[in-house]
Structure formats: C-alpha cells, structure tokens
PDB file of C-alpha atoms in Angstrom:
ATOM      1  CA  UNK A   1      25.004  -6.555 -42.287  1.00  0.00           C
ATOM      2  CA  UNK A   2      26.024  -7.323 -38.674  1.00  0.00           C
ATOM      3  CA  UNK A   3      29.491  -8.458 -37.973  1.00  0.00           C
ATOM      4  CA  UNK A   4      30.855 -10.144 -34.693  1.00  0.00           C
ATOM      5  CA  UNK A   5      34.403 -10.121 -33.613  1.00  0.00           C
ATOM      6  CA  UNK A   6      35.112 -12.953 -31.170  1.00  0.00           C
ATOM      7  CA  UNK A   7      38.384 -11.254 -29.580  1.00  0.00           C
ATOM      8  CA  UNK A   8      39.250  -7.708 -29.307  1.00  0.00           C
ATOM      9  CA  UNK A   9      42.976  -7.619 -29.730  1.00  0.00           C
ATOM     10  CA  UNK A  10      45.226  -5.482 -31.963  1.00  0.00           C
ATOM     11  CA  UNK A  11      44.260  -7.284 -35.248  1.00  0.00           C
ATOM     12  CA  UNK A  12      40.479  -7.234 -34.499  1.00  0.00           C
ATOM     13  CA  UNK A  13      40.938  -3.415 -33.705  1.00  0.00           C
ATOM     14  CA  UNK A  14      42.821  -2.706 -36.867  1.00  0.00           C
ATOM     15  CA  UNK A  15      40.229  -4.577 -39.105  1.00  0.00           C
ATOM     16  CA  UNK A  16      37.350  -2.692 -37.439  1.00  0.00           C
ATOM     17  CA  UNK A  17      39.120   0.491 -37.920  1.00  0.00           C
ATOM     18  CA  UNK A  18      39.676  -0.188 -41.646  1.00  0.00           C
ATOM     19  CA  UNK A  19      36.032  -1.163 -42.055  1.00  0.00           C
ATOM     20  CA  UNK A  20      35.053   2.309 -40.781  1.00  0.00           C
ATOM     21  CA  UNK A  21      37.561   4.083 -43.102  1.00  0.00           C
ATOM     22  CA  UNK A  22      36.199   2.047 -46.161  1.00  0.00           C
ATOM     23  CA  UNK A  23      32.962   2.327 -48.020  1.00  0.00           C
ATOM     24  CA  UNK A  24      31.540  -0.867 -46.689  1.00  0.00           C
ATOM     25  CA  UNK A  25      28.067  -0.673 -45.524  1.00  0.00           C
ATOM     26  CA  UNK A  26      27.843  -2.103 -42.112  1.00  0.00           C
ATOM     27  CA  UNK A  27      24.779  -1.975 -39.982  1.00  0.00           C
ATOM     28  CA  UNK A  28      26.468  -3.057 -36.540  1.00  0.00           C
ATOM     29  CA  UNK A  29      29.538  -4.672 -35.255  1.00  0.00           C
ATOM     30  CA  UNK A  30      29.376  -6.528 -32.050  1.00  0.00           C
ATOM     31  CA  UNK A  31      32.585  -7.356 -30.067  1.00  0.00           C
ATOM     32  CA  UNK A  32      33.419  -9.487 -27.232  1.00  0.00           C
ATOM     33  CA  UNK A  33      33.930  -8.023 -23.568  1.00  0.00           C
ATOM     34  CA  UNK A  34      37.197 -10.079 -23.013  1.00  0.00           C
ATOM     35  CA  UNK A  35      39.591  -7.226 -23.342  1.00  0.00           C
ATOM     36  CA  UNK A  36      37.447  -4.368 -21.628  1.00  0.00           C
ATOM     37  CA  UNK A  37      39.944  -1.653 -22.157  1.00  0.00           C
ATOM     38  CA  UNK A  38      40.138  -2.101 -26.143  1.00  0.00           C
ATOM     39  CA  UNK A  39      36.414  -2.972 -26.225  1.00  0.00           C
ATOM     40  CA  UNK A  40      35.324   0.187 -24.380  1.00  0.00           C
ATOM     41  CA  UNK A  41      37.639   2.388 -26.719  1.00  0.00           C
ATOM     42  CA  UNK A  42      36.277   0.888 -29.758  1.00  0.00           C
ATOM     43  CA  UNK A  43      32.524   1.411 -28.643  1.00  0.00           C
ATOM     44  CA  UNK A  44      33.413   4.966 -27.707  1.00  0.00           C
ATOM     45  CA  UNK A  45      35.129   5.741 -31.027  1.00  0.00           C
ATOM     46  CA  UNK A  46      32.609   4.043 -33.311  1.00  0.00           C
ATOM     47  CA  UNK A  47      28.840   4.409 -32.745  1.00  0.00           C
ATOM     48  CA  UNK A  48      28.046   1.196 -34.608  1.00  0.00           C
ATOM     49  CA  UNK A  49      30.318  -0.940 -32.225  1.00  0.00           C
ATOM     50  CA  UNK A  50      28.492  -2.646 -29.383  1.00  0.00           C
ATOM     51  CA  UNK A  51      29.978  -4.768 -26.611  1.00  0.00           C
ATOM     52  CA  UNK A  52      28.092  -8.063 -26.252  1.00  0.00           C
ATOM     53  CA  UNK A  53      27.321  -9.456 -22.891  1.00  0.00           C
ATOM     54  CA  UNK A  54      29.037 -12.843 -23.943  1.00  0.00           C
ATOM     55  CA  UNK A  55      30.319 -14.731 -26.679  1.00  0.00           C
ATOM     56  CA  UNK A  56      27.286 -16.710 -27.559  1.00  0.00           C
ATOM     57  CA  UNK A  57      25.132 -13.576 -27.898  1.00  0.00           C
ATOM     58  CA  UNK A  58      27.698 -11.949 -30.047  1.00  0.00           C
ATOM     59  CA  UNK A  59      27.467 -14.981 -32.452  1.00  0.00           C
ATOM     60  CA  UNK A  60      23.558 -14.928 -32.241  1.00  0.00           C
ATOM     61  CA  UNK A  61      23.329 -11.074 -33.165  1.00  0.00           C
ATOM     62  CA  UNK A  62      25.852 -11.476 -36.142  1.00  0.00           C
ATOM     63  CA  UNK A  63      25.832 -12.694 -39.734  1.00  0.00           C
ATOM     64  CA  UNK A  64      29.587 -12.969 -40.047  1.00  0.00           C
ATOM     65  CA  UNK A  65      31.801 -14.004 -37.197  1.00  0.00           C
ATOM     66  CA  UNK A  66      35.398 -13.135 -37.185  1.00  0.00           C
ATOM     67  CA  UNK A  67      37.605 -15.390 -34.888  1.00  0.00           C
ATOM     68  CA  UNK A  68      40.352 -12.985 -33.577  1.00  0.00           C
ATOM     69  CA  UNK A  69      41.405 -15.060 -30.550  1.00  0.00           C
ATOM     70  CA  UNK A  70      44.662 -16.721 -29.772  1.00  0.00           C
ATOM     71  CA  UNK A  71      45.001 -20.546 -30.634  1.00  0.00           C
ATOM     72  CA  UNK A  72      44.859 -21.386 -26.973  1.00  0.00           C
ATOM     73  CA  UNK A  73      41.705 -19.629 -26.439  1.00  0.00           C
ATOM     74  CA  UNK A  74      40.227 -21.027 -29.617  1.00  0.00           C
ATOM     75  CA  UNK A  75      41.005 -24.792 -28.511  1.00  0.00           C
ATOM     76  CA  UNK A  76      39.290 -23.930 -25.262  1.00  0.00           C
ATOM     77  CA  UNK A  77      36.038 -21.974 -26.185  1.00  0.00           C
ATOM     78  CA  UNK A  78      35.107 -22.850 -29.822  1.00  0.00           C
ATOM     79  CA  UNK A  79      33.709 -26.337 -29.051  1.00  0.00           C
ATOM     80  CA  UNK A  80      31.332 -24.750 -26.390  1.00  0.00           C
ATOM     81  CA  UNK A  81      29.697 -22.278 -28.863  1.00  0.00           C
ATOM     82  CA  UNK A  82      26.961 -22.597 -31.478  1.00  0.00           C
ATOM     83  CA  UNK A  83      27.836 -21.351 -34.946  1.00  0.00           C
ATOM     84  CA  UNK A  84      24.737 -22.587 -36.706  1.00  0.00           C
ATOM     85  CA  UNK A  85      24.052 -20.853 -40.230  1.00  0.00           C
ATOM     86  CA  UNK A  86      26.980 -18.302 -39.645  1.00  0.00           C
ATOM     87  CA  UNK A  87      29.813 -17.370 -41.972  1.00  0.00           C
ATOM     88  CA  UNK A  88      33.131 -17.805 -40.010  1.00  0.00           C
ATOM     89  CA  UNK A  89      36.366 -15.849 -40.783  1.00  0.00           C
ATOM     90  CA  UNK A  90      39.308 -17.133 -38.783  1.00  0.00           C
ATOM     91  CA  UNK A  91      42.399 -15.008 -37.917  1.00  0.00           C
ATOM     92  CA  UNK A  92      43.728 -17.839 -35.817  1.00  0.00           C
ATOM     93  CA  UNK A  93      47.232 -18.619 -37.056  1.00  0.00           C
ATOM     94  CA  UNK A  94      47.686 -22.286 -35.903  1.00  0.00           C
ATOM     95  CA  UNK A  95      44.112 -23.884 -35.984  1.00  0.00           C
ATOM     96  CA  UNK A  96      43.531 -25.451 -39.526  1.00  0.00           C
ATOM     97  CA  UNK A  97      40.343 -25.478 -41.303  1.00  0.00           C
ATOM     98  CA  UNK A  98      39.426 -29.149 -40.697  1.00  0.00           C
ATOM     99  CA  UNK A  99      39.894 -28.632 -36.916  1.00  0.00           C
ATOM    100  CA  UNK A 100      37.875 -25.447 -37.037  1.00  0.00           C
ATOM    101  CA  UNK A 101      35.036 -27.259 -38.920  1.00  0.00           C
ATOM    102  CA  UNK A 102      35.080 -29.884 -36.205  1.00  0.00           C
ATOM    103  CA  UNK A 103      34.996 -27.480 -33.364  1.00  0.00           C
ATOM    104  CA  UNK A 104      32.476 -25.207 -34.733  1.00  0.00           C
ATOM    105  CA  UNK A 105      30.275 -27.921 -36.574  1.00  0.00           C
ATOM    106  CA  UNK A 106      30.090 -25.465 -39.438  1.00  0.00           C
ATOM    107  CA  UNK A 107      31.643 -25.844 -43.020  1.00  0.00           C
ATOM    108  CA  UNK A 108      31.306 -22.208 -43.977  1.00  0.00           C
ATOM    109  CA  UNK A 109      34.752 -21.100 -42.722  1.00  0.00           C
ATOM    110  CA  UNK A 110      37.482 -19.378 -44.267  1.00  0.00           C
ATOM    111  CA  UNK A 111      41.135 -18.575 -42.957  1.00  0.00           C
ATOM    112  CA  UNK A 112      42.210 -14.815 -43.637  1.00  0.00           C
ATOM    113  CA  UNK A 113      45.705 -13.237 -42.919  1.00  0.00           C
ATOM    114  CA  UNK A 114      45.273  -9.554 -42.154  1.00  0.00           C
ATOM    115  CA  UNK A 115      48.075  -7.543 -40.947  1.00  0.00           C
ATOM    116  CA  UNK A 116      48.044  -4.537 -38.569  1.00  0.00           C
ATOM    117  CA  UNK A 117      48.224  -2.189 -41.733  1.00  0.00           C
ATOM    118  CA  UNK A 118      44.662  -3.223 -42.623  1.00  0.00           C
ATOM    119  CA  UNK A 119      43.683  -0.391 -40.415  1.00  0.00           C
ATOM    120  CA  UNK A 120      45.000   1.963 -43.096  1.00  0.00           C
ATOM    121  CA  UNK A 121      43.422  -0.226 -45.807  1.00  0.00           C
ATOM    122  CA  UNK A 122      46.921  -1.200 -46.693  1.00  0.00           C
ATOM    123  CA  UNK A 123      49.054  -4.204 -47.181  1.00  0.00           C
ATOM    124  CA  UNK A 124      48.264  -7.887 -48.322  1.00  0.00           C
ATOM    125  CA  UNK A 125      45.356  -9.928 -47.248  1.00  0.00           C
ATOM    126  CA  UNK A 126      45.511 -13.836 -47.739  1.00  0.00           C
ATOM    127  CA  UNK A 127      42.361 -15.620 -48.139  1.00  0.00           C
ATOM    128  CA  UNK A 128      42.153 -19.350 -48.031  1.00  0.00           C
ATOM    129  CA  UNK A 129      38.718 -21.156 -49.093  1.00  0.00           C
ATOM    130  CA  UNK A 130      37.125 -17.882 -50.259  1.00  0.00           C
ATOM    131  CA  UNK A 131      34.006 -16.876 -51.951  1.00  0.00           C
ATOM    132  CA  UNK A 132      32.831 -13.951 -53.767  1.00  0.00           C
ATOM    133  CA  UNK A 133      31.280 -12.116 -51.012  1.00  0.00           C
ATOM    134  CA  UNK A 134      34.384 -12.459 -48.749  1.00  0.00           C
ATOM    135  CA  UNK A 135      36.891 -11.346 -51.643  1.00  0.00           C
ATOM    136  CA  UNK A 136      34.512  -8.284 -52.214  1.00  0.00           C
ATOM    137  CA  UNK A 137      34.568  -7.391 -48.589  1.00  0.00           C
ATOM    138  CA  UNK A 138      38.384  -7.593 -48.013  1.00  0.00           C
ATOM    139  CA  UNK A 139      39.149  -5.755 -51.349  1.00  0.00           C
ATOM    140  CA  UNK A 140      37.953  -2.769 -49.664  1.00  0.00           C
ATOM    141  CA  UNK A 141      40.514  -3.057 -46.893  1.00  0.00           C
ATOM    142  CA  UNK A 142      43.726  -4.009 -48.788  1.00  0.00           C
ATOM    143  CA  UNK A 143      45.223  -6.128 -51.637  1.00  0.00           C
ATOM    144  CA  UNK A 144      43.683  -9.549 -51.577  1.00  0.00           C
ATOM    145  CA  UNK A 145      45.567 -12.822 -52.521  1.00  0.00           C
ATOM    146  CA  UNK A 146      43.351 -15.976 -52.917  1.00  0.00           C
ATOM    147  CA  UNK A 147      44.936 -19.264 -52.183  1.00  0.00           C
ATOM    148  CA  UNK A 148      43.072 -22.766 -52.583  1.00  0.00           C
ATOM    149  CA  UNK A 149      45.749 -24.724 -50.809  1.00  0.00           C
ATOM    150  CA  UNK A 150      46.038 -24.272 -46.967  1.00  0.00           C
ATOM    151  CA  UNK A 151      49.581 -25.125 -47.028  1.00  0.00           C
ATOM    152  CA  UNK A 152      50.189 -22.087 -49.250  1.00  0.00           C
ATOM    153  CA  UNK A 153      48.470 -19.895 -46.920  1.00  0.00           C
ATOM    154  CA  UNK A 154      50.866 -21.146 -44.119  1.00  0.00           C
ATOM    155  CA  UNK A 155      53.932 -19.890 -46.306  1.00  0.00           C
ATOM    156  CA  UNK A 156      52.295 -16.393 -46.590  1.00  0.00           C
ATOM    157  CA  UNK A 157      51.627 -16.531 -42.878  1.00  0.00           C
ATOM    158  CA  UNK A 158      55.132 -17.250 -41.988  1.00  0.00           C
ATOM    159  CA  UNK A 159      56.310 -14.016 -43.868  1.00  0.00           C
ATOM    160  CA  UNK A 160      54.161 -11.689 -41.482  1.00  0.00           C
ATOM    161  CA  UNK A 161      56.806 -12.522 -38.982  1.00  0.00           C
ATOM    162  CA  UNK A 162      59.094 -10.286 -40.606  1.00  0.00           C
ATOM    163  CA  UNK A 163      57.410  -7.157 -39.365  1.00  0.00           C
ATOM    164  CA  UNK A 164      59.737  -6.764 -36.194  1.00  0.00           C
ATOM    165  CA  UNK A 165      62.955  -7.788 -38.093  1.00  0.00           C
ATOM    166  CA  UNK A 166      62.121  -5.196 -40.749  1.00  0.00           C
ATOM    167  CA  UNK A 167      61.584  -2.428 -38.123  1.00  0.00           C
ATOM    168  CA  UNK A 168      64.887  -3.583 -36.560  1.00  0.00           C
ATOM    169  CA  UNK A 169      66.426  -3.044 -39.862  1.00  0.00           C
ATOM    170  CA  UNK A 170      65.381   0.606 -39.826  1.00  0.00           C
ATOM    171  CA  UNK A 171      66.588   0.933 -36.188  1.00  0.00           C
ATOM    172  CA  UNK A 172      70.044  -0.447 -37.162  1.00  0.00           C
ATOM    173  CA  UNK A 173      70.251   1.923 -40.110  1.00  0.00           C
ATOM    174  CA  UNK A 174      69.178   4.998 -38.131  1.00  0.00           C
ATOM    175  CA  UNK A 175      71.487   3.969 -35.114  1.00  0.00           C
ATOM    176  CA  UNK A 176      74.419   3.862 -37.618  1.00  0.00           C
ATOM    177  CA  UNK A 177      73.566   7.360 -38.688  1.00  0.00           C
ATOM    178  CA  UNK A 178      73.320   8.598 -35.080  1.00  0.00           C
ATOM    179  CA  UNK A 179      76.756   7.019 -34.484  1.00  0.00           C
ATOM    180  CA  UNK A 180      78.109   9.434 -37.209  1.00  0.00           C
ATOM    181  CA  UNK A 181      76.817  12.487 -35.351  1.00  0.00           C
ATOM    182  CA  UNK A 182      73.373  12.879 -37.070  1.00  0.00           C
ATOM    183  CA  UNK A 183      70.526  13.860 -34.429  1.00  0.00           C
ATOM    184  CA  UNK A 184      68.299  10.817 -33.473  1.00  0.00           C
ATOM    185  CA  UNK A 185      64.934  12.342 -34.845  1.00  0.00           C
ATOM    186  CA  UNK A 186      66.643  13.373 -38.153  1.00  0.00           C
ATOM    187  CA  UNK A 187      68.163   9.986 -38.608  1.00  0.00           C
ATOM    188  CA  UNK A 188      64.960   8.094 -37.925  1.00  0.00           C
ATOM    189  CA  UNK A 189      62.843  10.202 -40.139  1.00  0.00           C
ATOM    190  CA  UNK A 190      65.518   9.864 -42.913  1.00  0.00           C
ATOM    191  CA  UNK A 191      65.659   6.296 -42.620  1.00  0.00           C
ATOM    192  CA  UNK A 192      61.719   5.923 -42.635  1.00  0.00           C
ATOM    193  CA  UNK A 193      61.520   8.151 -45.736  1.00  0.00           C
ATOM    194  CA  UNK A 194      64.400   6.057 -47.528  1.00  0.00           C
ATOM    195  CA  UNK A 195      62.671   2.644 -46.996  1.00  0.00           C
ATOM    196  CA  UNK A 196      59.262   4.034 -47.804  1.00  0.00           C
ATOM    197  CA  UNK A 197      60.469   5.346 -51.190  1.00  0.00           C
ATOM    198  CA  UNK A 198      62.232   2.072 -51.707  1.00  0.00           C
ATOM    199  CA  UNK A 199      58.896   0.041 -51.176  1.00  0.00           C
ATOM    200  CA  UNK A 200      56.914   2.561 -53.352  1.00  0.00           C
ATOM    201  CA  UNK A 201      59.516   2.461 -56.001  1.00  0.00           C
ATOM    202  CA  UNK A 202      59.137  -1.387 -56.192  1.00  0.00           C
ATOM    203  CA  UNK A 203      55.371  -1.063 -56.336  1.00  0.00           C
ATOM    204  CA  UNK A 204      55.691   1.484 -59.127  1.00  0.00           C
ATOM    205  CA  UNK A 205      57.862  -0.857 -60.968  1.00  0.00           C
ATOM    206  CA  UNK A 206      55.848  -4.081 -60.646  1.00  0.00           C
ATOM    207  CA  UNK A 207      56.262  -4.929 -64.159  1.00  0.00           C
ATOM    208  CA  UNK A 208      59.866  -5.808 -63.317  1.00  0.00           C
ATOM    209  CA  UNK A 209      60.778  -8.847 -61.277  1.00  0.00           C
ATOM    210  CA  UNK A 210      62.449  -8.510 -58.153  1.00  0.00           C
ATOM    211  CA  UNK A 211      65.434 -10.102 -59.463  1.00  0.00           C
ATOM    212  CA  UNK A 212      65.528  -7.479 -62.228  1.00  0.00           C
ATOM    213  CA  UNK A 213      65.132  -4.649 -59.539  1.00  0.00           C
ATOM    214  CA  UNK A 214      68.057  -6.032 -57.763  1.00  0.00           C
ATOM    215  CA  UNK A 215      70.165  -6.001 -60.878  1.00  0.00           C
ATOM    216  CA  UNK A 216      69.101  -2.430 -61.939  1.00  0.00           C
ATOM    217  CA  UNK A 217      69.616  -0.976 -58.478  1.00  0.00           C
ATOM    218  CA  UNK A 218      73.417  -1.478 -58.591  1.00  0.00           C
ATOM    219  CA  UNK A 219      76.461  -0.704 -60.770  1.00  0.00           C
ATOM    220  CA  UNK A 220      79.679  -2.753 -60.932  1.00  0.00           C
ATOM    221  CA  UNK A 221      81.935  -1.398 -58.266  1.00  0.00           C
ATOM    222  CA  UNK A 222      79.315   0.646 -56.778  1.00  0.00           C
ATOM    223  CA  UNK A 223      78.334   0.898 -53.127  1.00  0.00           C
ATOM    224  CA  UNK A 224      75.013  -0.997 -53.621  1.00  0.00           C
ATOM    225  CA  UNK A 225      76.982  -3.850 -55.295  1.00  0.00           C
ATOM    226  CA  UNK A 226      79.416  -3.800 -52.398  1.00  0.00           C
ATOM    227  CA  UNK A 227      77.115  -3.947 -49.670  1.00  0.00           C
ATOM    228  CA  UNK A 228      75.058  -6.684 -51.461  1.00  0.00           C
ATOM    229  CA  UNK A 229      78.052  -8.723 -51.790  1.00  0.00           C
ATOM    230  CA  UNK A 230      79.106  -8.109 -48.063  1.00  0.00           C
ATOM    231  CA  UNK A 231      75.652  -9.309 -46.955  1.00  0.00           C
ATOM    232  CA  UNK A 232      75.515 -12.395 -49.348  1.00  0.00           C
ATOM    233  CA  UNK A 233      78.988 -13.342 -47.873  1.00  0.00           C
ATOM    234  CA  UNK A 234      77.795 -13.448 -44.500  1.00  0.00           C
ATOM    235  CA  UNK A 235      74.807 -15.574 -45.506  1.00  0.00           C
ATOM    236  CA  UNK A 236      72.533 -12.754 -44.354  1.00  0.00           C
ATOM    237  CA  UNK A 237      69.776 -13.688 -46.701  1.00  0.00           C
ATOM    238  CA  UNK A 238      70.148 -17.594 -46.099  1.00  0.00           C
ATOM    239  CA  UNK A 239      69.725 -16.849 -42.396  1.00  0.00           C
ATOM    240  CA  UNK A 240      66.625 -14.876 -43.401  1.00  0.00           C
ATOM    241  CA  UNK A 241      65.084 -17.802 -45.156  1.00  0.00           C
ATOM    242  CA  UNK A 242      66.219 -20.309 -42.684  1.00  0.00           C
ATOM    243  CA  UNK A 243      64.263 -18.222 -40.088  1.00  0.00           C
ATOM    244  CA  UNK A 244      61.095 -18.451 -42.247  1.00  0.00           C
ATOM    245  CA  UNK A 245      61.184 -22.178 -42.695  1.00  0.00           C
ATOM    246  CA  UNK A 246      61.567 -22.389 -38.942  1.00  0.00           C
ATOM    247  CA  UNK A 247      58.341 -20.282 -38.463  1.00  0.00           C
ATOM    248  CA  UNK A 248      56.689 -22.316 -41.270  1.00  0.00           C
ATOM    249  CA  UNK A 249      57.272 -25.534 -39.362  1.00  0.00           C
ATOM    250  CA  UNK A 250      55.132 -24.072 -36.280  1.00  0.00           C
ATOM    251  CA  UNK A 251      51.946 -23.662 -38.360  1.00  0.00           C
TER     252      UNK A 251
END
C-alpha cells in the first residue's frame, strides 16, 4: 500500500519512523516537499520514502493521505486539491470533520491524534470515525482509543498540551536536587528514572483505579500525604484542570 503525507513536520516524521519500526507492510511513502530539510532527511534514511514534486502528485500516487499540516495551511490549500477515492487521515487539531469533508469533497475521513512518542510505537492514539483497517493500522504504532463523538476527541486532544508542563515538572524536580548540591547530570537522570518508574508502576497496576493508586501511595502523616495536601491547598490540580478547559475551548 502507498501512503502519502501532506506535511513533513515533527508528527509526520514520528509517524513515519514508527511505521518503519513496525511490522506494517508498506510499498511506498510519498511526502510533500514543503519542509525540504526534514523531507531530505526522511528520504535518505528510509529507502521507501519519496519526495513528491507537488501535493496533487502525492495524493494521486497514494491510497491513504495523512493530513499533517497546520490548520492555517489546511484552510488555504485543501479546497484546491482533489481527493477522489482516497482514505483521508487528518492530524489537524482545529479543523473538524464536517469542514474537512466540505474542503476535500470526500466523506472517507477520520481524525487521528498521534503524539511524538508514536515514533517509538508508544503512547495513546485517538481515532474518531474509525474503521477496521484504520484501527488495525494504528495498533502497530501504539495504544488505540476509538471514540465515536468528535467532541470527546477534542477532550483527549486537549490533554496532549501537557507534554511541556510535564517536562517542566521534571525540570523543577531536578533543579531542586541541584540546589541541594547534586550534580546536574545525576539529578536529571535520577528524575527521569523516578517518573518513568511511577508511570510504569501505574500501567502495571491498571486493574486499580487512579483514585486507588493515590490512596495506596501515601500513609497518614507520611511525606507523600504531606506534599499532596500542600499541592491541593495551593489549588495546583484545580489550576491544571482549568488550563485544560481553556485549551478545550480552542478546538
């Protein structure tokens, strides 16, 4: 099967990397020439990746088209392209399905939310308006969550905005260790290992609710209970949820 990626940014590159790490059987991947630097790197790294002369050629040569462009570019170019008899997979955050169908004159469209970790075949992948072939494809690249309601997909999409805040939490933790005299490299490596172990532990205990995990990870009068109480008192988690609500309104 031939795939086409309209847009060659970070997400498109990550998806392509994940594809070639998986057992998916791909004949050819066509990518757009818009980002020349990334396009050249991908074509040199993977023999099955070819840079198309233009967007319409990319579409004509591919069976599935992945829209990995910004909303601004999408509004500008999609109406000018012909997508007849193609399966369209949109990674565009703020263009809904009805608008995409109008722009492309094609009803065979799904919205998918991949995260950069897909290059490692890790992380959640949200699919809205899916089908068996699409679900089967992305199961090779991560954990698939299928939603029928587009509004629900917006809620999932909003949580992807917590990558930078999460890394900043790691940074803040390691910076505190450094302030206590620990070398930067050691502090950062320790912090990475700590949060990796916490995430893995939560996955290993997936039979327990997150509420239960919070409860079992602390003892009355212990340090975990103390820090949790302090954070709640400063409305740390309320601010977190408020930030998510603000992001949700943008989609």
